[in-house]
């Protein structure tokens, strides 16, 4: 849910007189590859006589019927929210809670077509949640996420226990304490695009102890990437390795968690399966420069309430020699902050051209008088972009000084000035208005011929004897190196 909805629910459910209370809410399902999220869209407060408070709270069946019918009309599901004013942390259900929720689960699902969701708010403001399935009882949620200029996650400690900290993380933990580290390390983080900045970010995240970090990129390592892609070698270019393979290898070497879960996807976020996988994550780093990919991520930040940390570098060379300036930006795309379209980072017409494949058509680019996608990139400046984006991540999840993510930031290299951009959401912004839409989002994904082609070419190369033998040798060397590590330091 958004921080704004969380505040309203708290106001209502945590009463001044300390009694329990109850209300209904509507939600939109958000279906990932492995995970289903109920994105709360609004409270459906009781009308006069629909609920009564008497130490415990009770409500009438007609209240549930009314809320479920309203939800169904909008294609939404319904959730029952109640408070445990004396409780702290993730709450177990009482026998009454279980009986009450079970008794409405079937009706709510029949009316809305979506599973009934139960949520409990403890007096210390921790949420817990479960999803009811008509015939098979309930399933506890793994987490409840509250999303705005900060990301607050309430974890179900049974399904997602705090990771064991390791001696390699002592310096990190001393910066913010075990509790913050336990919250941060449990986040599922996806890095989309593992070029110069993305690979750098992914390595930093796993070094800091984040357990679940995945990378997504369909591209192949080429000779021209070697001036700036951390961990990539000439051999990788000769063996046509994918960027996600290189990133994964570097992450495996750098991870400090005891049980890291690291995955590489040779996909584009613009492909249906790429987007589905992204919906399994709590935070996404956007390290892609193409407008279509950034538009897909911009949408998910609001429709599915997954904060997207976006950034990039623009180099402005003089036509003959030298450099006029370089600027880099970093911003978190999340409810409460302007989207990429409002802050001028993507343009609707450009997104449509990219989606139609026209930005890769040189004849079209020339005839339409457009500028080809920028190719300049500087290894020496990439760490500054990484640093800005990681700073935004820390503000989002750790909130130093109680402050969350700032306004969009822009750094200008020529003068070394950092500018806080005063950007407002534009009236009628379709992305931000569709907040909480979940699976009802407009579909921006489709088949991606360039990603397909990159994968096909890699497969073709992999069948040649030279690459086949080379990869085999490299894999054996990597395994041997991992084995030596295990023998020396244990696994
Ligand atoms: Zn209860
Ligand atoms: Zn916007």
PDB file of N, CA and C in Angstrom, residues 416-478:
ATOM      1  N   UNK A 416      30.686  21.457 -10.728  1.00  0.00           N
ATOM      2  CA  UNK A 416      30.543  20.621  -9.520  1.00  0.00           C
ATOM      3  C   UNK A 416      29.426  21.121  -8.614  1.00  0.00           C
ATOM      4  N   UNK A 417      28.262  21.280  -9.207  1.00  0.00           N
ATOM      5  CA  UNK A 417      27.117  21.693  -8.398  1.00  0.00           C
ATOM      6  C   UNK A 417      26.045  20.606  -8.415  1.00  0.00           C
ATOM      7  N   UNK A 418      25.426  20.464  -7.263  1.00  0.00           N
ATOM      8  CA  UNK A 418      24.336  19.495  -7.120  1.00  0.00           C
ATOM      9  C   UNK A 418      23.034  20.270  -7.009  1.00  0.00           C
ATOM     10  N   UNK A 419      22.128  19.955  -7.907  1.00  0.00           N
ATOM     11  CA  UNK A 419      20.876  20.703  -7.968  1.00  0.00           C
ATOM     12  C   UNK A 419      19.719  19.810  -7.520  1.00  0.00           C
ATOM     13  N   UNK A 420      18.887  20.311  -6.605  1.00  0.00           N
ATOM     14  CA  UNK A 420      17.641  19.623  -6.264  1.00  0.00           C
ATOM     15  C   UNK A 420      16.583  20.141  -7.229  1.00  0.00           C
ATOM     16  N   UNK A 421      16.097  19.299  -8.115  1.00  0.00           N
ATOM     17  CA  UNK A 421      15.165  19.745  -9.148  1.00  0.00           C
ATOM     18  C   UNK A 421      13.776  19.892  -8.536  1.00  0.00           C
ATOM     19  N   UNK A 422      13.205  21.052  -8.729  1.00  0.00           N
ATOM     20  CA  UNK A 422      11.833  21.256  -8.214  1.00  0.00           C
ATOM     21  C   UNK A 422      10.856  20.839  -9.305  1.00  0.00           C
ATOM     22  N   UNK A 423      10.526  19.579  -9.311  1.00  0.00           N
ATOM     23  CA  UNK A 423       9.650  19.062 -10.366  1.00  0.00           C
ATOM     24  C   UNK A 423       8.320  18.658  -9.750  1.00  0.00           C
ATOM     25  N   UNK A 424       7.256  19.086 -10.358  1.00  0.00           N
ATOM     26  CA  UNK A 424       5.921  18.720  -9.867  1.00  0.00           C
ATOM     27  C   UNK A 424       5.292  17.714 -10.831  1.00  0.00           C
ATOM     28  N   UNK A 425       4.382  16.924 -10.301  1.00  0.00           N
ATOM     29  CA  UNK A 425       3.601  16.032 -11.150  1.00  0.00           C
ATOM     30  C   UNK A 425       2.714  16.875 -12.071  1.00  0.00           C
ATOM     31  N   UNK A 426       2.719  16.547 -13.369  1.00  0.00           N
ATOM     32  CA  UNK A 426       1.907  17.295 -14.324  1.00  0.00           C
ATOM     33  C   UNK A 426       0.441  16.900 -14.174  1.00  0.00           C
ATOM     34  N   UNK A 427      -0.426  17.858 -14.391  1.00  0.00           N
ATOM     35  CA  UNK A 427      -1.869  17.569 -14.310  1.00  0.00           C
ATOM     36  C   UNK A 427      -2.190  16.484 -15.339  1.00  0.00           C
ATOM     37  N   UNK A 428      -2.945  15.511 -14.920  1.00  0.00           N
ATOM     38  CA  UNK A 428      -3.374  14.460 -15.860  1.00  0.00           C
ATOM     39  C   UNK A 428      -2.302  13.447 -16.208  1.00  0.00           C
ATOM     40  N   UNK A 429      -1.252  13.327 -15.376  1.00  0.00           N
ATOM     41  CA  UNK A 429      -0.210  12.324 -15.660  1.00  0.00           C
ATOM     42  C   UNK A 429      -0.824  10.922 -15.567  1.00  0.00           C
ATOM     43  N   UNK A 430      -0.839  10.217 -16.705  1.00  0.00           N
ATOM     44  CA  UNK A 430      -1.507   8.914 -16.755  1.00  0.00           C
ATOM     45  C   UNK A 430      -0.798   7.884 -15.885  1.00  0.00           C
ATOM     46  N   UNK A 431       0.523   7.968 -15.819  1.00  0.00           N
ATOM     47  CA  UNK A 431       1.274   6.988 -15.020  1.00  0.00           C
ATOM     48  C   UNK A 431       0.893   7.091 -13.547  1.00  0.00           C
ATOM     49  N   UNK A 432       0.908   8.325 -13.018  1.00  0.00           N
ATOM     50  CA  UNK A 432       0.695   8.488 -11.578  1.00  0.00           C
ATOM     51  C   UNK A 432      -0.773   8.304 -11.212  1.00  0.00           C
ATOM     52  N   UNK A 433      -1.655   8.663 -12.159  1.00  0.00           N
ATOM     53  CA  UNK A 433      -3.087   8.471 -11.887  1.00  0.00           C
ATOM     54  C   UNK A 433      -3.460   6.995 -11.828  1.00  0.00           C
ATOM     55  N   UNK A 434      -2.653   6.161 -12.490  1.00  0.00           N
ATOM     56  CA  UNK A 434      -2.967   4.719 -12.514  1.00  0.00           C
ATOM     57  C   UNK A 434      -2.344   4.004 -11.322  1.00  0.00           C
ATOM     58  N   UNK A 435      -1.947   4.744 -10.290  1.00  0.00           N
ATOM     59  CA  UNK A 435      -1.305   4.131  -9.114  1.00  0.00           C
ATOM     60  C   UNK A 435      -2.217   3.066  -8.514  1.00  0.00           C
ATOM     61  N   UNK A 436      -1.629   1.947  -8.164  1.00  0.00           N
ATOM     62  CA  UNK A 436      -2.388   0.869  -7.520  1.00  0.00           C
ATOM     63  C   UNK A 436      -3.220   0.056  -8.496  1.00  0.00           C
ATOM     64  N   UNK A 437      -2.992   0.188  -9.772  1.00  0.00           N
ATOM     65  CA  UNK A 437      -3.781  -0.544 -10.771  1.00  0.00           C
ATOM     66  C   UNK A 437      -3.456  -2.021 -10.837  1.00  0.00           C
ATOM     67  N   UNK A 438      -2.245  -2.395 -10.417  1.00  0.00           N
ATOM     68  CA  UNK A 438      -1.832  -3.800 -10.486  1.00  0.00           C
ATOM     69  C   UNK A 438      -1.994  -4.354 -11.898  1.00  0.00           C
ATOM     70  N   UNK A 439      -2.576  -5.554 -11.998  1.00  0.00           N
ATOM     71  CA  UNK A 439      -2.710  -6.217 -13.304  1.00  0.00           C
ATOM     72  C   UNK A 439      -3.636  -5.479 -14.277  1.00  0.00           C
ATOM     73  N   UNK A 440      -4.314  -4.440 -13.790  1.00  0.00           N
ATOM     74  CA  UNK A 440      -5.173  -3.682 -14.720  1.00  0.00           C
ATOM     75  C   UNK A 440      -4.374  -2.668 -15.526  1.00  0.00           C
ATOM     76  N   UNK A 441      -3.044  -2.601 -15.279  1.00  0.00           N
ATOM     77  CA  UNK A 441      -2.187  -1.639 -15.982  1.00  0.00           C
ATOM     78  C   UNK A 441      -2.302  -1.805 -17.503  1.00  0.00           C
ATOM     79  N   UNK A 442      -2.151  -0.700 -18.239  1.00  0.00           N
ATOM     80  CA  UNK A 442      -2.116  -0.774 -19.705  1.00  0.00           C
ATOM     81  C   UNK A 442      -0.881  -1.577 -20.096  1.00  0.00           C
ATOM     82  N   UNK A 443      -1.003  -2.448 -21.084  1.00  0.00           N
ATOM     83  CA  UNK A 443       0.133  -3.307 -21.421  1.00  0.00           C
ATOM     84  C   UNK A 443       1.126  -2.586 -22.319  1.00  0.00           C
ATOM     85  N   UNK A 444       2.320  -2.333 -21.803  1.00  0.00           N
ATOM     86  CA  UNK A 444       3.370  -1.687 -22.603  1.00  0.00           C
ATOM     87  C   UNK A 444       4.356  -2.700 -23.168  1.00  0.00           C
ATOM     88  N   UNK A 445       4.235  -3.969 -22.712  1.00  0.00           N
ATOM     89  CA  UNK A 445       5.222  -4.967 -23.143  1.00  0.00           C
ATOM     90  C   UNK A 445       4.791  -5.615 -24.453  1.00  0.00           C
ATOM     91  N   UNK A 446       5.741  -6.188 -25.145  1.00  0.00           N
ATOM     92  CA  UNK A 446       5.439  -7.056 -26.295  1.00  0.00           C
ATOM     93  C   UNK A 446       6.717  -7.772 -26.706  1.00  0.00           C
ATOM     94  N   UNK A 447       6.635  -8.575 -27.740  1.00  0.00           N
ATOM     95  CA  UNK A 447       7.831  -9.248 -28.246  1.00  0.00           C
ATOM     96  C   UNK A 447       8.891  -8.205 -28.545  1.00  0.00           C
ATOM     97  N   UNK A 448      10.152  -8.571 -28.331  1.00  0.00           N
ATOM     98  CA  UNK A 448      11.240  -7.607 -28.489  1.00  0.00           C
ATOM     99  C   UNK A 448      12.265  -8.189 -29.465  1.00  0.00           C
ATOM    100  N   UNK A 449      12.155  -7.842 -30.768  1.00  0.00           N
ATOM    101  CA  UNK A 449      13.002  -8.477 -31.786  1.00  0.00           C
ATOM    102  C   UNK A 449      14.503  -8.313 -31.506  1.00  0.00           C
ATOM    103  N   UNK A 450      14.901  -7.185 -30.929  1.00  0.00           N
ATOM    104  CA  UNK A 450      16.346  -6.971 -30.710  1.00  0.00           C
ATOM    105  C   UNK A 450      16.866  -7.929 -29.630  1.00  0.00           C
ATOM    106  N   UNK A 451      16.059  -8.109 -28.567  1.00  0.00           N
ATOM    107  CA  UNK A 451      16.465  -9.035 -27.506  1.00  0.00           C
ATOM    108  C   UNK A 451      16.499 -10.459 -28.052  1.00  0.00           C
ATOM    109  N   UNK A 452      15.479 -10.794 -28.847  1.00  0.00           N
ATOM    110  CA  UNK A 452      15.405 -12.118 -29.472  1.00  0.00           C
ATOM    111  C   UNK A 452      16.629 -12.397 -30.319  1.00  0.00           C
ATOM    112  N   UNK A 453      16.976 -11.396 -31.098  1.00  0.00           N
ATOM    113  CA  UNK A 453      18.102 -11.520 -32.005  1.00  0.00           C
ATOM    114  C   UNK A 453      19.410 -11.710 -31.229  1.00  0.00           C
ATOM    115  N   UNK A 454      19.580 -10.942 -30.142  1.00  0.00           N
ATOM    116  CA  UNK A 454      20.805 -11.050 -29.338  1.00  0.00           C
ATOM    117  C   UNK A 454      20.927 -12.466 -28.772  1.00  0.00           C
ATOM    118  N   UNK A 455      19.805 -13.011 -28.283  1.00  0.00           N
ATOM    119  CA  UNK A 455      19.849 -14.364 -27.710  1.00  0.00           C
ATOM    120  C   UNK A 455      20.140 -15.411 -28.790  1.00  0.00           C
ATOM    121  N   UNK A 456      19.506 -15.216 -29.961  1.00  0.00           N
ATOM    122  CA  UNK A 456      19.712 -16.182 -31.052  1.00  0.00           C
ATOM    123  C   UNK A 456      21.162 -16.193 -31.518  1.00  0.00           C
ATOM    124  N   UNK A 457      21.731 -14.980 -31.637  1.00  0.00           N
ATOM    125  CA  UNK A 457      23.127 -14.907 -32.080  1.00  0.00           C
ATOM    126  C   UNK A 457      24.069 -15.566 -31.073  1.00  0.00           C
ATOM    127  N   UNK A 458      23.797 -15.345 -29.786  1.00  0.00           N
ATOM    128  CA  UNK A 458      24.647 -15.980 -28.762  1.00  0.00           C
ATOM    129  C   UNK A 458      24.569 -17.499 -28.869  1.00  0.00           C
ATOM    130  N   UNK A 459      23.333 -17.993 -29.074  1.00  0.00           N
ATOM    131  CA  UNK A 459      23.157 -19.441 -29.202  1.00  0.00           C
ATOM    132  C   UNK A 459      23.909 -19.980 -30.418  1.00  0.00           C
ATOM    133  N   UNK A 460      23.845 -19.246 -31.521  1.00  0.00           N
ATOM    134  CA  UNK A 460      24.540 -19.682 -32.738  1.00  0.00           C
ATOM    135  C   UNK A 460      26.043 -19.739 -32.489  1.00  0.00           C
ATOM    136  N   UNK A 461      26.582 -18.704 -31.834  1.00  0.00           N
ATOM    137  CA  UNK A 461      28.021 -18.692 -31.523  1.00  0.00           C
ATOM    138  C   UNK A 461      28.382 -19.844 -30.597  1.00  0.00           C
ATOM    139  N   UNK A 462      27.476 -20.135 -29.662  1.00  0.00           N
ATOM    140  CA  UNK A 462      27.767 -21.163 -28.658  1.00  0.00           C
ATOM    141  C   UNK A 462      27.876 -22.543 -29.291  1.00  0.00           C
ATOM    142  N   UNK A 463      27.367 -22.680 -30.514  1.00  0.00           N
ATOM    143  CA  UNK A 463      27.449 -23.985 -31.178  1.00  0.00           C
ATOM    144  C   UNK A 463      28.749 -24.152 -31.967  1.00  0.00           C
ATOM    145  N   UNK A 464      29.523 -23.069 -32.128  1.00  0.00           N
ATOM    146  CA  UNK A 464      30.791 -23.212 -32.854  1.00  0.00           C
ATOM    147  C   UNK A 464      31.819 -23.854 -31.927  1.00  0.00           C
ATOM    148  N   UNK A 465      32.722 -24.626 -32.489  1.00  0.00           N
ATOM    149  CA  UNK A 465      33.686 -25.394 -31.703  1.00  0.00           C
ATOM    150  C   UNK A 465      34.532 -24.473 -30.823  1.00  0.00           C
ATOM    151  N   UNK A 466      34.947 -23.324 -31.416  1.00  0.00           N
ATOM    152  CA  UNK A 466      35.847 -22.409 -30.721  1.00  0.00           C
ATOM    153  C   UNK A 466      35.206 -21.896 -29.421  1.00  0.00           C
ATOM    154  N   UNK A 467      33.943 -21.475 -29.527  1.00  0.00           N
ATOM    155  CA  UNK A 467      33.259 -20.908 -28.365  1.00  0.00           C
ATOM    156  C   UNK A 467      32.869 -22.017 -27.384  1.00  0.00           C
ATOM    157  N   UNK A 468      32.469 -23.149 -27.954  1.00  0.00           N
ATOM    158  CA  UNK A 468      32.062 -24.288 -27.114  1.00  0.00           C
ATOM    159  C   UNK A 468      33.208 -24.706 -26.183  1.00  0.00           C
ATOM    160  N   UNK A 469      34.371 -24.899 -26.773  1.00  0.00           N
ATOM    161  CA  UNK A 469      35.537 -25.346 -26.004  1.00  0.00           C
ATOM    162  C   UNK A 469      35.983 -24.237 -25.048  1.00  0.00           C
ATOM    163  N   UNK A 470      35.973 -23.001 -25.549  1.00  0.00           N
ATOM    164  CA  UNK A 470      36.395 -21.860 -24.721  1.00  0.00           C
ATOM    165  C   UNK A 470      35.519 -21.715 -23.488  1.00  0.00           C
ATOM    166  N   UNK A 471      34.209 -21.835 -23.688  1.00  0.00           N
ATOM    167  CA  UNK A 471      33.286 -21.691 -22.547  1.00  0.00           C
ATOM    168  C   UNK A 471      33.479 -22.819 -21.537  1.00  0.00           C
ATOM    169  N   UNK A 472      33.674 -24.018 -22.087  1.00  0.00           N
ATOM    170  CA  UNK A 472      33.881 -25.179 -21.218  1.00  0.00           C
ATOM    171  C   UNK A 472      35.112 -24.946 -20.340  1.00  0.00           C
ATOM    172  N   UNK A 473      36.194 -24.508 -20.971  1.00  0.00           N
ATOM    173  CA  UNK A 473      37.446 -24.255 -20.235  1.00  0.00           C
ATOM    174  C   UNK A 473      37.234 -23.164 -19.183  1.00  0.00           C
ATOM    175  N   UNK A 474      36.505 -22.102 -19.580  1.00  0.00           N
ATOM    176  CA  UNK A 474      36.272 -21.006 -18.630  1.00  0.00           C
ATOM    177  C   UNK A 474      35.420 -21.492 -17.454  1.00  0.00           C
ATOM    178  N   UNK A 475      34.411 -22.292 -17.737  1.00  0.00           N
ATOM    179  CA  UNK A 475      33.553 -22.825 -16.661  1.00  0.00           C
ATOM    180  C   UNK A 475      34.358 -23.684 -15.691  1.00  0.00           C
ATOM    181  N   UNK A 476      35.254 -24.521 -16.248  1.00  0.00           N
ATOM    182  CA  UNK A 476      36.077 -25.382 -15.393  1.00  0.00           C
ATOM    183  C   UNK A 476      36.968 -24.511 -14.512  1.00  0.00           C
ATOM    184  N   UNK A 477      37.561 -23.480 -15.104  1.00  0.00           N
ATOM    185  CA  UNK A 477      38.443 -22.590 -14.333  1.00  0.00           C
ATOM    186  C   UNK A 477      37.651 -21.882 -13.225  1.00  0.00           C
ATOM    187  N   UNK A 478      36.433 -21.415 -13.553  1.00  0.00           N
ATOM    188  CA  UNK A 478      35.595 -20.740 -12.544  1.00  0.00           C
ATOM    189  C   UNK A 478      35.247 -21.697 -11.401  1.00  0.00           C
TER     190      UNK A 478
END
